[in-house]
mmCIF file of C-alpha atoms in Angstrom:
data_model
loop_
_atom_site.group_PDB
_atom_site.id
_atom_site.type_symbol
_atom_site.label_atom_id
_atom_site.label_comp_id
_atom_site.label_asym_id
_atom_site.label_seq_id
_atom_site.Cartn_x
_atom_site.Cartn_y
_atom_site.Cartn_z
ATOM 1 C CA MET L 1350 125.259 69.134 121.845
ATOM 2 C CA LEU L 1351 121.495 69.170 122.304
ATOM 3 C CA TYR L 1352 121.379 68.935 118.068
ATOM 4 C CA LEU L 1353 123.368 66.404 118.305
ATOM 5 C CA ARG L 1354 120.751 64.393 121.011
ATOM 6 C CA LEU L 1355 117.981 65.197 119.426
ATOM 7 C CA ALA L 1356 119.575 63.641 116.427
ATOM 8 C CA ARG L 1357 120.027 60.086 118.752
ATOM 9 C CA GLY L 1358 116.635 59.636 118.112
ATOM 10 C CA TYR L 1359 116.067 60.719 114.508
ATOM 11 C CA ARG L 1360 113.917 57.986 111.901
ATOM 12 C CA ALA L 1361 113.870 56.797 108.498
ATOM 13 C CA ALA L 1362 111.610 60.433 107.230
ATOM 14 C CA ASP L 1363 114.139 62.751 109.698
ATOM 15 C CA LEU L 1364 117.043 61.653 108.011
ATOM 16 C CA LEU L 1365 115.112 61.969 104.488
ATOM 17 C CA ARG L 1366 113.950 65.320 105.480
ATOM 18 C CA TRP L 1367 117.085 66.368 106.599
ATOM 19 C CA LEU L 1368 119.625 64.952 103.207
ATOM 20 C CA LEU L 1369 116.846 66.831 101.158
ATOM 21 C CA THR L 1370 117.451 70.174 103.391
ATOM 22 C CA THR L 1371 120.801 69.826 102.747
ATOM 23 C CA THR L 1372 120.600 69.191 99.175
ATOM 24 C CA ALA L 1373 118.630 71.617 98.221
ATOM 25 C CA ALA L 1374 120.446 74.044 100.096
ATOM 26 C CA ALA L 1375 123.511 72.870 98.633
ATOM 27 C CA LEU L 1376 122.385 73.295 95.198
ATOM 28 C CA VAL L 1377 121.016 76.742 95.957
ATOM 29 C CA ALA L 1378 124.394 77.603 97.570
ATOM 30 C CA ALA L 1379 126.169 76.726 94.093
ATOM 31 C CA LEU L 1380 124.237 78.621 91.620
ATOM 32 C CA LEU L 1381 124.760 81.526 93.761
ATOM 33 C CA LEU L 1382 128.642 80.723 93.874
ATOM 34 C CA ARG L 1383 128.041 80.512 89.709
ATOM 35 C CA ALA L 1384 127.087 83.791 89.486
ATOM 36 C CA LEU L 1385 129.954 84.658 91.512
ATOM 37 C CA GLY L 1386 132.191 82.824 89.980
ATOM 38 C CA ARG L 1387 130.932 84.344 86.604
ATOM 39 C CA ALA L 1388 131.358 87.703 88.161
ATOM 40 C CA LEU L 1389 134.501 87.362 88.532
ATOM 41 C CA GLY L 1390 136.017 85.700 85.184
ATOM 42 C CA THR L 1391 134.118 88.993 83.184
ATOM 43 C CA PRO L 1392 134.096 91.724 84.936
ATOM 44 C CA GLY L 1393 132.655 94.040 82.873
ATOM 45 C CA THR L 1394 129.027 92.766 83.127
ATOM 46 C CA ASP L 1395 126.371 93.079 85.031
ATOM 47 C CA ALA L 1396 126.494 90.567 87.695
ATOM 48 C CA LEU L 1397 123.407 91.700 89.173
ATOM 49 C CA PRO L 1398 121.314 89.504 87.222
ATOM 50 C CA ARG L 1399 122.667 86.829 87.536
ATOM 51 C CA LEU L 1400 122.226 87.046 91.207
ATOM 52 C CA LEU L 1401 118.768 87.914 90.540
ATOM 53 C CA TRP L 1402 117.630 84.931 89.244
ATOM 54 C CA CYS L 1403 119.006 83.058 92.172
ATOM 55 C CA LEU L 1404 116.295 84.472 93.957
ATOM 56 C CA PRO L 1405 113.581 81.763 92.690
ATOM 57 C CA PRO L 1406 115.458 78.928 94.326
ATOM 58 C CA LEU L 1407 116.294 80.432 97.411
ATOM 59 C CA ALA L 1408 113.055 81.573 97.943
ATOM 60 C CA ALA L 1409 111.357 77.894 97.152
ATOM 61 C CA VAL L 1410 114.475 76.122 99.720
ATOM 62 C CA GLY L 1411 112.321 78.762 102.367
ATOM 63 C CA TRP L 1412 109.103 77.546 101.303
ATOM 64 C CA PHE L 1413 110.449 74.261 102.005
ATOM 65 C CA ALA L 1414 112.379 75.196 105.017
ATOM 66 C CA ALA L 1415 108.659 76.370 106.332
ATOM 67 C CA ALA L 1416 106.831 73.544 105.158
ATOM 68 C CA ALA L 1417 109.540 71.082 106.859
ATOM 69 C CA ALA L 1418 108.906 72.956 110.000
ATOM 70 C CA ARG L 1419 105.344 73.043 110.218
ATOM 71 C CA ALA L 1420 105.138 69.209 109.607
ATOM 72 C CA VAL L 1421 107.429 68.289 112.368
ATOM 73 C CA PRO L 1422 105.594 69.026 115.346
ATOM 74 C CA ALA L 1423 102.639 66.327 113.910
ATOM 75 C CA ALA L 1424 104.806 64.016 112.692
ATOM 76 C CA ARG L 1425 107.279 63.245 116.253
ATOM 77 C CA PRO L 1426 104.534 64.365 118.805
ATOM 78 C CA GLU L 1427 106.634 62.689 120.984
ATOM 79 C CA ARG L 1428 109.247 64.384 120.366
ATOM 80 C CA ILE L 1429 107.341 67.876 121.491
ATOM 81 C CA ARG L 1430 105.561 66.469 124.370
ATOM 82 C CA GLY L 1431 109.605 65.531 125.774
ATOM 83 C CA LEU L 1432 111.186 69.063 125.171
ATOM 84 C CA THR L 1433 107.515 70.343 126.516
ATOM 85 C CA ALA L 1434 108.373 68.012 129.810
ATOM 86 C CA ALA L 1435 111.517 69.379 129.909
ATOM 87 C CA GLY L 1436 110.598 72.726 130.631
ATOM 88 C CA ALA L 1437 110.829 74.493 126.662
ATOM 89 C CA GLY L 1438 108.271 76.587 126.202
ATOM 90 C CA PRO L 1439 106.149 77.037 122.367
ATOM 91 C CA VAL L 1440 108.964 79.425 120.909
ATOM 92 C CA ARG L 1441 111.998 77.435 122.148
ATOM 93 C CA ILE L 1442 110.726 74.756 120.635
ATOM 94 C CA ARG L 1443 110.127 76.430 117.093
ATOM 95 C CA LEU L 1444 113.702 78.086 117.843
ATOM 96 C CA LEU L 1445 115.013 74.443 117.908
ATOM 97 C CA ILE L 1446 113.584 73.274 114.753
ATOM 98 C CA ALA L 1447 114.315 76.073 112.786
ATOM 99 C CA GLY L 1448 117.915 75.692 114.055
ATOM 100 C CA GLU L 1449 117.491 72.330 112.922
ATOM 101 C CA ILE L 1450 116.971 73.284 109.452
ATOM 102 C CA ALA L 1451 119.339 76.325 109.112
ATOM 103 C CA LEU L 1452 121.962 73.525 109.681
ATOM 104 C CA ALA L 1453 121.266 71.442 107.569
ATOM 105 C CA CYS L 1454 121.060 74.350 104.878
ATOM 106 C CA THR L 1455 124.930 75.619 106.686
ATOM 107 C CA ALA L 1456 126.008 72.068 105.906
ATOM 108 C CA GLY L 1457 124.811 71.966 102.108
ATOM 109 C CA SER L 1458 125.870 75.418 102.002
ATOM 110 C CA LEU L 1459 129.513 74.638 103.111
ATOM 111 C CA LEU L 1460 129.246 71.291 100.686
ATOM 112 C CA ALA L 1461 129.109 73.633 97.949
ATOM 113 C CA LEU L 1462 131.796 75.657 99.501
ATOM 114 C CA LEU L 1463 134.500 72.754 99.373
ATOM 115 C CA ALA L 1464 133.404 71.807 96.338
ATOM 116 C CA PHE L 1465 133.783 75.367 95.083
ATOM 117 C CA LEU L 1466 137.356 75.419 95.743
ATOM 118 C CA VAL L 1467 138.689 72.445 95.408
ATOM 119 C CA LEU L 1468 137.323 72.916 91.123
ATOM 120 C CA ARG L 1469 139.317 76.267 91.170
ATOM 121 C CA ASN L 1470 142.287 74.862 92.243
ATOM 122 C CA ASP L 1471 142.962 74.024 88.302
ATOM 123 C CA ILE L 1472 141.313 70.485 88.169
ATOM 124 C CA ALA L 1473 137.938 71.664 86.511
ATOM 125 C CA GLY L 1474 138.318 72.091 82.477
ATOM 126 C CA PRO L 1475 137.858 74.709 80.689
ATOM 127 C CA SER L 1476 134.279 74.688 79.648
ATOM 128 C CA LEU L 1477 134.204 75.663 84.054
ATOM 129 C CA ALA L 1478 136.401 78.035 83.975
ATOM 130 C CA ALA L 1479 134.230 80.857 83.234
ATOM 131 C CA ASP L 1480 131.165 79.980 85.960
ATOM 132 C CA LEU L 1481 134.479 79.042 88.643
ATOM 133 C CA GLY L 1482 135.890 82.485 87.964
ATOM 134 C CA MET L 1483 139.414 80.678 87.315
ATOM 135 C CA GLY L 1484 142.838 82.884 87.385
ATOM 136 C CA THR L 1485 141.166 86.071 89.044
ATOM 137 C CA PRO L 1486 141.598 85.908 93.285
ATOM 138 C CA LEU L 1487 138.440 84.869 95.576
ATOM 139 C CA PRO L 1488 137.486 87.723 97.885
ATOM 140 C CA ALA L 1489 137.205 85.499 101.538
ATOM 141 C CA ALA L 1490 134.141 87.635 102.595
ATOM 142 C CA ALA L 1491 131.902 87.694 99.049
ATOM 143 C CA PRO L 1492 131.106 83.583 99.130
ATOM 144 C CA VAL L 1493 130.848 83.745 103.250
ATOM 145 C CA THR L 1494 128.290 86.523 102.458
ATOM 146 C CA LEU L 1495 125.941 84.868 99.821
ATOM 147 C CA LEU L 1496 126.411 81.386 101.732
ATOM 148 C CA ALA L 1497 125.304 82.660 105.248
ATOM 149 C CA LEU L 1498 122.071 83.942 102.606
ATOM 150 C CA VAL L 1499 120.502 79.697 102.545
ATOM 151 C CA PRO L 1500 120.763 79.249 106.338
ATOM 152 C CA LEU L 1501 119.045 82.249 106.938
ATOM 153 C CA ALA L 1502 116.764 82.091 104.613
ATOM 154 C CA ALA L 1503 115.640 79.040 105.312
ATOM 155 C CA GLY L 1504 116.385 79.716 109.598
ATOM 156 C CA LEU L 1505 113.374 82.508 109.555
ATOM 157 C CA CYS L 1506 111.256 81.052 106.877
ATOM 158 C CA ALA L 1507 111.487 77.458 109.293
ATOM 159 C CA ALA L 1508 111.385 80.700 112.969
ATOM 160 C CA LEU L 1509 107.882 82.621 110.799
ATOM 161 C CA ALA L 1510 106.709 78.924 109.869
ATOM 162 C CA VAL L 1511 104.089 78.445 112.846
ATOM 163 C CA PRO L 1512 102.510 81.594 114.669
ATOM 164 C CA ALA L 1513 103.783 81.271 118.359
ATOM 165 C CA THR L 1514 100.226 82.077 119.685
ATOM 166 C CA ASP L 1515 99.529 78.338 117.500
ATOM 167 C CA PRO L 1516 99.113 75.106 120.010
ATOM 168 C CA LEU L 1517 101.643 72.937 118.942
ATOM 169 C CA PRO L 1518 100.120 69.224 118.395
ATOM 170 C CA THR L 1519 100.681 66.599 121.131
ATOM 171 C CA GLY L 1520 99.336 63.760 119.804
ATOM 172 C CA ALA L 1521 95.650 64.833 120.725
ATOM 173 C CA GLU L 1522 92.786 64.528 118.389
ATOM 174 C CA THR L 1523 92.211 67.884 117.318
ATOM 175 C CA THR L 1524 89.141 69.151 115.162
ATOM 176 C CA ALA L 1525 89.307 70.143 111.841
ATOM 177 C CA ARG L 1526 87.661 73.157 110.520
ATOM 178 C CA THR L 1527 85.713 72.940 107.183
ATOM 179 C CA GLY L 1528 84.988 75.168 104.891
ATOM 180 C CA PHE L 1529 86.321 78.226 103.243
ATOM 181 C CA PRO L 1530 84.923 81.897 104.128
ATOM 182 C CA THR L 1531 82.504 83.249 101.327
ATOM 183 C CA ALA L 1532 84.773 86.568 101.037
ATOM 184 C CA LEU L 1533 87.755 84.125 99.958
ATOM 185 C CA THR L 1534 86.255 82.248 97.080
ATOM 186 C CA ALA L 1535 84.178 85.731 95.914
ATOM 187 C CA THR L 1536 87.605 87.411 96.166
ATOM 188 C CA GLY L 1537 89.352 84.473 93.714
ATOM 189 C CA LEU L 1538 86.760 84.058 91.107
ATOM 190 C CA GLY L 1539 87.129 87.876 90.826
ATOM 191 C CA LEU L 1540 90.581 88.285 90.534
ATOM 192 C CA LEU L 1541 90.254 85.195 88.220
ATOM 193 C CA VAL L 1542 87.516 86.892 85.841
ATOM 194 C CA ALA L 1543 89.059 90.148 85.825
ATOM 195 C CA GLY L 1544 92.905 89.148 85.411
ATOM 196 C CA ALA L 1545 91.634 86.910 82.290
ATOM 197 C CA ALA L 1546 89.304 90.141 80.975
ATOM 198 C CA LEU L 1547 93.163 92.137 81.746
ATOM 199 C CA GLU L 1548 95.064 89.587 79.649
ATOM 200 C CA LEU L 1549 92.329 90.101 76.561
ATOM 201 C CA TYR L 1550 92.423 93.693 76.864
ATOM 202 C CA GLY L 1551 96.630 93.478 76.740
ATOM 203 C CA LEU L 1552 96.515 90.866 73.356
ATOM 204 C CA ARG L 1553 93.930 92.440 71.161
ATOM 205 C CA PRO L 1554 95.612 94.190 68.435
ATOM 206 C CA GLY L 1555 97.392 97.366 68.342
ATOM 207 C CA ALA L 1556 97.307 97.106 72.693
ATOM 208 C CA ALA L 1557 100.701 99.080 72.835
ATOM 209 C CA ALA L 1558 100.818 102.556 71.739
ATOM 210 C CA ASP L 1559 102.359 102.218 68.433
ATOM 211 C CA GLY L 1560 99.889 99.374 67.672
ATOM 212 C CA ARG L 1561 102.685 96.659 68.315
ATOM 213 C CA PRO L 1562 103.093 94.661 71.926
ATOM 214 C CA VAL L 1563 105.098 95.999 74.488
ATOM 215 C CA ASP L 1564 108.473 94.172 73.751
ATOM 216 C CA LEU L 1565 110.266 93.480 77.276
ATOM 217 C CA PRO L 1566 113.916 93.581 78.411
ATOM 218 C CA GLY L 1567 115.918 91.021 78.080
ATOM 219 C CA GLY L 1568 114.950 88.727 75.290
ATOM 220 C CA LEU L 1569 111.373 87.534 77.033
ATOM 221 C CA GLY L 1570 109.391 87.931 74.404
ATOM 222 C CA ASP L 1571 107.385 90.051 72.845
ATOM 223 C CA THR L 1572 104.255 90.537 74.579
ATOM 224 C CA SER L 1573 101.904 93.623 76.798
ATOM 225 C CA HIS L 1574 102.532 94.564 79.852
ATOM 226 C CA ALA L 1575 98.509 93.970 80.791
ATOM 227 C CA ALA L 1576 98.597 90.773 79.767
ATOM 228 C CA LEU L 1577 101.602 89.625 82.242
ATOM 229 C CA ALA L 1578 99.786 91.575 84.684
ATOM 230 C CA GLY L 1579 96.094 90.037 83.862
ATOM 231 C CA TRP L 1580 98.023 86.802 83.749
ATOM 232 C CA ALA L 1581 99.811 87.501 86.946
ATOM 233 C CA MET L 1582 95.891 88.253 88.334
ATOM 234 C CA ALA L 1583 94.394 85.514 86.859
ATOM 235 C CA ALA L 1584 96.952 82.890 88.499
ATOM 236 C CA LEU L 1585 96.368 84.859 92.015
ATOM 237 C CA GLY L 1586 92.745 83.747 92.130
ATOM 238 C CA LEU L 1587 93.120 80.470 90.724
ATOM 239 C CA ALA L 1588 95.848 79.508 93.508
ATOM 240 C CA MET L 1589 93.274 81.044 96.398
ATOM 241 C CA LEU L 1590 90.448 78.948 94.312
ATOM 242 C CA THR L 1591 92.361 75.992 95.154
ATOM 243 C CA GLY L 1592 90.861 75.004 98.311
ATOM 244 C CA PRO L 1593 87.191 75.857 97.483
ATOM 245 C CA LEU L 1594 87.373 73.516 94.856
ATOM 246 C CA LEU L 1595 88.612 71.026 96.579
ATOM 247 C CA ALA L 1596 86.043 71.310 99.610
ATOM 248 C CA LEU L 1597 83.546 71.506 96.597
ATOM 249 C CA ALA L 1598 85.679 67.665 95.189
ATOM 250 C CA GLY L 1599 85.410 66.729 98.680
ATOM 251 C CA ARG L 1600 81.628 67.662 99.058
ATOM 252 C CA VAL L 1601 80.540 66.333 95.337
ATOM 253 C CA LEU L 1602 82.270 62.511 96.755
ATOM 254 C CA ALA L 1603 80.116 62.659 98.784
ATOM 255 C CA LEU L 1604 76.509 63.867 97.415
ATOM 256 C CA GLY L 1605 73.832 61.325 97.315
ATOM 257 C CA ARG L 1606 73.769 57.680 99.215
ATOM 258 C CA PRO L 1607 77.583 57.366 99.193
ATOM 259 C CA SER L 1608 79.186 54.022 99.442
ATOM 260 C CA PRO L 1609 81.052 54.209 103.310
ATOM 261 C CA LEU L 1610 84.540 54.836 100.261
ATOM 262 C CA ARG L 1611 82.865 58.091 98.801
ATOM 263 C CA LEU L 1612 82.358 59.376 102.233
ATOM 264 C CA LEU L 1613 84.948 58.964 104.209
ATOM 265 C CA ALA L 1614 87.312 60.211 100.955
ATOM 266 C CA GLY L 1615 84.284 63.318 100.400
ATOM 267 C CA ARG L 1616 84.163 63.960 104.419
ATOM 268 C CA GLY L 1617 88.369 63.451 105.093
ATOM 269 C CA LEU L 1618 89.178 66.231 101.785
ATOM 270 C CA THR L 1619 86.985 68.339 102.917
ATOM 271 C CA ALA L 1620 88.391 68.168 106.199
ATOM 272 C CA GLU L 1621 91.707 68.572 104.644
ATOM 273 C CA ALA L 1622 91.250 70.918 102.399
ATOM 274 C CA ARG L 1623 92.426 74.101 104.366
ATOM 275 C CA ARG L 1624 95.130 73.082 104.797
ATOM 276 C CA LEU L 1625 95.954 70.991 101.593
ATOM 277 C CA ALA L 1626 95.050 74.426 99.755
ATOM 278 C CA VAL L 1627 98.252 76.925 100.038
ATOM 279 C CA PRO L 1628 101.067 74.121 99.229
ATOM 280 C CA LEU L 1629 98.750 72.908 96.501
ATOM 281 C CA ALA L 1630 98.353 75.890 95.028
ATOM 282 C CA VAL L 1631 101.795 76.773 95.081
ATOM 283 C CA LEU L 1632 102.401 73.268 93.552
ATOM 284 C CA ALA L 1633 100.660 73.777 90.901
ATOM 285 C CA LEU L 1634 101.256 78.183 90.429
ATOM 286 C CA THR L 1635 104.839 76.946 90.365
ATOM 287 C CA ALA L 1636 104.622 74.280 87.994
ATOM 288 C CA ALA L 1637 102.868 75.846 85.590
ATOM 289 C CA THR L 1638 104.943 79.056 85.597
ATOM 290 C CA VAL L 1639 108.395 77.066 85.455
ATOM 291 C CA LEU L 1640 107.392 74.532 82.046
ATOM 292 C CA THR L 1641 105.154 77.889 80.657
ATOM 293 C CA ALA L 1642 109.291 79.959 81.199
ATOM 294 C CA PHE L 1643 110.831 76.696 79.242
ATOM 295 C CA ARG L 1644 108.593 76.329 76.181
ATOM 296 C CA HIS L 1645 108.766 79.963 75.515
ATOM 297 C CA TRP L 1646 112.438 81.368 76.512
ATOM 298 C CA GLY L 1647 114.478 77.926 77.356
ATOM 299 C CA ASP L 1648 115.933 77.914 73.522
ATOM 300 C CA ARG L 1649 116.326 81.786 73.174
ATOM 301 C CA PRO L 1650 119.798 82.979 73.069
ATOM 302 C CA GLY L 1651 120.902 84.904 76.081
ATOM 303 C CA THR L 1652 118.223 83.128 78.456
ATOM 304 C CA GLY L 1653 120.293 79.660 78.852
ATOM 305 C CA GLU L 1654 122.219 81.188 82.042
ATOM 306 C CA ALA L 1655 118.873 82.570 83.631
ATOM 307 C CA LEU L 1656 116.713 79.889 83.106
ATOM 308 C CA THR L 1657 119.120 77.033 83.877
ATOM 309 C CA ALA L 1658 117.846 73.493 84.429
ATOM 310 C CA LEU L 1659 119.042 72.942 88.089
ATOM 311 C CA ALA L 1660 117.202 76.494 89.007
ATOM 312 C CA ALA L 1661 113.844 75.069 87.355
ATOM 313 C CA VAL L 1662 113.961 71.852 88.861
ATOM 314 C CA LEU L 1663 114.748 72.791 92.301
ATOM 315 C CA VAL L 1664 111.853 75.352 92.830
ATOM 316 C CA ILE L 1665 109.249 72.533 91.585
ATOM 317 C CA ALA L 1666 111.187 69.367 93.265
ATOM 318 C CA CYS L 1667 110.704 71.936 96.582
ATOM 319 C CA ALA L 1668 107.517 72.962 95.615
ATOM 320 C CA ALA L 1669 106.326 69.415 95.570
ATOM 321 C CA ALA L 1670 108.134 68.449 98.150
ATOM 322 C CA ALA L 1671 106.350 71.316 100.914
ATOM 323 C CA ALA L 1672 103.164 69.772 99.167
ATOM 324 C CA LEU L 1673 104.233 66.298 100.299
ATOM 325 C CA ALA L 1674 105.408 67.780 104.229
ATOM 326 C CA ARG L 1675 101.604 69.070 104.256
ATOM 327 C CA ALA L 1676 100.098 65.583 103.141
ATOM 328 C CA ASN L 1677 102.414 63.875 105.484
ATOM 329 C CA GLU L 1678 101.220 66.299 108.140
ATOM 330 C CA VAL L 1679 97.369 65.984 107.687
ATOM 331 C CA ARG L 1680 97.818 61.687 107.535
ATOM 332 C CA HIS L 1681 99.567 62.468 110.836
ATOM 333 C CA SER L 1682 96.448 64.159 112.327
ATOM 334 C CA ARG L 1683 94.154 61.755 111.103
ATOM 335 C CA ARG L 1684 95.873 59.016 113.189
ATOM 336 C CA ALA L 1685 93.478 59.510 116.219
ATOM 337 C CA VAL L 1686 90.605 59.180 113.025
ATOM 338 C CA SER L 1687 91.879 56.234 111.881
ATOM 339 C CA SER L 1688 92.394 54.631 114.745
ATOM 340 C CA THR L 1689 89.325 55.049 115.730
ATOM 341 C CA LEU L 1690 87.611 53.768 112.635
ATOM 342 C CA LEU L 1691 89.877 50.562 112.842
ATOM 343 C CA ARG L 1692 88.166 49.900 116.873
ATOM 344 C CA LEU L 1693 84.842 49.972 115.264
ATOM 345 C CA GLY L 1694 85.516 47.322 112.898
ATOM 346 C CA ALA L 1695 86.255 49.695 109.677
ATOM 347 C CA ALA L 1696 88.450 47.290 107.366
ATOM 348 C CA PRO L 1697 91.571 48.439 106.528
ATOM 349 C CA GLY L 1698 91.452 48.008 103.755
ATOM 350 C CA LEU L 1699 88.161 50.479 103.323
ATOM 351 C CA LEU L 1700 90.895 53.280 104.526
ATOM 352 C CA PHE L 1701 93.312 53.068 102.459
ATOM 353 C CA GLY L 1702 90.956 53.207 99.583
ATOM 354 C CA ALA L 1703 89.339 56.252 101.277
ATOM 355 C CA ALA L 1704 93.364 58.309 100.898
ATOM 356 C CA VAL L 1705 93.762 56.873 97.627
ATOM 357 C CA LEU L 1706 90.661 58.892 96.730
ATOM 358 C CA ARG L 1707 91.703 61.771 98.675
ATOM 359 C CA VAL L 1708 94.882 61.649 96.313
ATOM 360 C CA LEU L 1709 93.747 61.298 93.116
ATOM 361 C CA THR L 1710 90.524 64.038 93.414
ATOM 362 C CA ALA L 1711 93.318 66.299 94.995
ATOM 363 C CA GLY L 1712 95.222 65.909 91.968
ATOM 364 C CA THR L 1713 92.553 65.995 89.525
ATOM 365 C CA VAL L 1714 92.139 69.768 91.319
ATOM 366 C CA LEU L 1715 96.075 70.118 90.875
ATOM 367 C CA LEU L 1716 95.804 69.520 86.953
ATOM 368 C CA LEU L 1717 92.520 71.817 86.312
ATOM 369 C CA THR L 1718 93.682 74.598 88.405
ATOM 370 C CA GLY L 1719 97.742 73.773 87.101
ATOM 371 C CA GLY L 1720 96.498 74.173 83.414
ATOM 372 C CA LEU L 1721 94.526 76.503 83.751
ATOM 373 C CA THR L 1722 97.704 78.867 84.709
ATOM 374 C CA ALA L 1723 99.586 77.553 81.840
ATOM 375 C CA ALA L 1724 97.153 77.690 79.657
ATOM 376 C CA LEU L 1725 96.647 81.738 80.506
ATOM 377 C CA ALA L 1726 100.252 81.941 80.835
ATOM 378 C CA ALA L 1727 100.722 80.481 77.347
ATOM 379 C CA GLY L 1728 98.294 83.126 76.062
ATOM 380 C CA ALA L 1729 100.027 86.317 77.900
ATOM 381 C CA LEU L 1730 103.095 85.098 76.343
ATOM 382 C CA SER L 1731 101.782 84.206 73.040
#
C-alpha cells in the first residue's frame, strides 16, 4: 500500500524511469529464459556458457538501477522531506527506493515469463522452438529461480548505491567538491602506459611460446593473453582518467579572460566532473567494448548465440541511461545556483548556452576516451 501511495505522486520522469527499469528487466529475463529453453531443448549441450553470457546484461541492469536510485533523492527532494517528516530515517528511505526498483524489475520479469509460457503453448513457430524448449517439460523451479536474480540484483545494487552515512538531498544547496586526487590521476596514467606497453609486448612477433599468437577458446580470435591483459589495464586507466580530463577541460574553457558563457560552462564542468566521471567512463568503456566485439566476433560461426544484438543494445542502453540519470541528478543539484544567477540578472539564454557548452565538451572527452579504448581493443584483437 505504501508504494501505491508513492505512485500517486509520480511525475512523467518517475513514470519514464519505472517503464525503463521494467523494460530492461523484461529483456534480461527474456535472455535468461532463452538460455533455459535452449538447455531444455538440447540437453546434450553445455548450458553454463549461455547463462554466463547473460551476466553482462544483468550487471548492466544493476548499474542502471544503482544510478536511478542515486538520482531519485536529488530529483524529488520534496519526497525525501515528506518521508523524513513521516518518521522515515535514511536507511528506510534507501530501502524504499530499492524496493520500488525491485518491484519494477519483478513486473518486467513476470511479463517476460508470461510471454515465454504463452509462446510455449504451441503458438511459436518452428524457428523459436529451440529457444523455448518446446516439446520438453518445464520444471517450475527453474524459471522462478532464474527470474528471481533480476529483482534481487537490481534491488541490491539500488540499496548499495548511496552509503547510509551520506546525507540525502532535501533541496538545500550543497557545495560541490572540485578537483581530483593526484594519486588517482597518477594511477590512471600508470595503468594506461603499462597496459599499452603490455599490449605491444603481446602483439610483437613470436609473443607466444611457439612463435604464434595464442588461440583463445570459443573461437574468439587469434591473439595473445598478454595483449588482452594489456588492453584491460589500458582501458581501466582511461576510465580512471575520465574525471581528471573533464576537470581539465573545464579549466581550459575558463582560461585567459573568458566570456560569461565560457566562465559558467568551465566552472560548472569542473565542479561536476567528479560526479560525471564514473558513468561517462562506464559508458565509453561499454560502447567501445561492445562495438569492437561485434566488429571482430559478430560474423564468426558459433558466436551468434552469445553476442546477440539484443544483449549488446541492452548493455549500451543501460550504460547510457545511467549516464543520463547522473546528468539529471547534477542538473537538479544546480537548481539553487541557477535560481541565484537569475535573481542577479543573468539571462536564461546564457544559462542554457553554458549547459550546451558543457554537454559538448563532455561529449568530446567521452569520444576521446571511447575512441582510444576502441583503438586499443582493435589492436589487441587484431
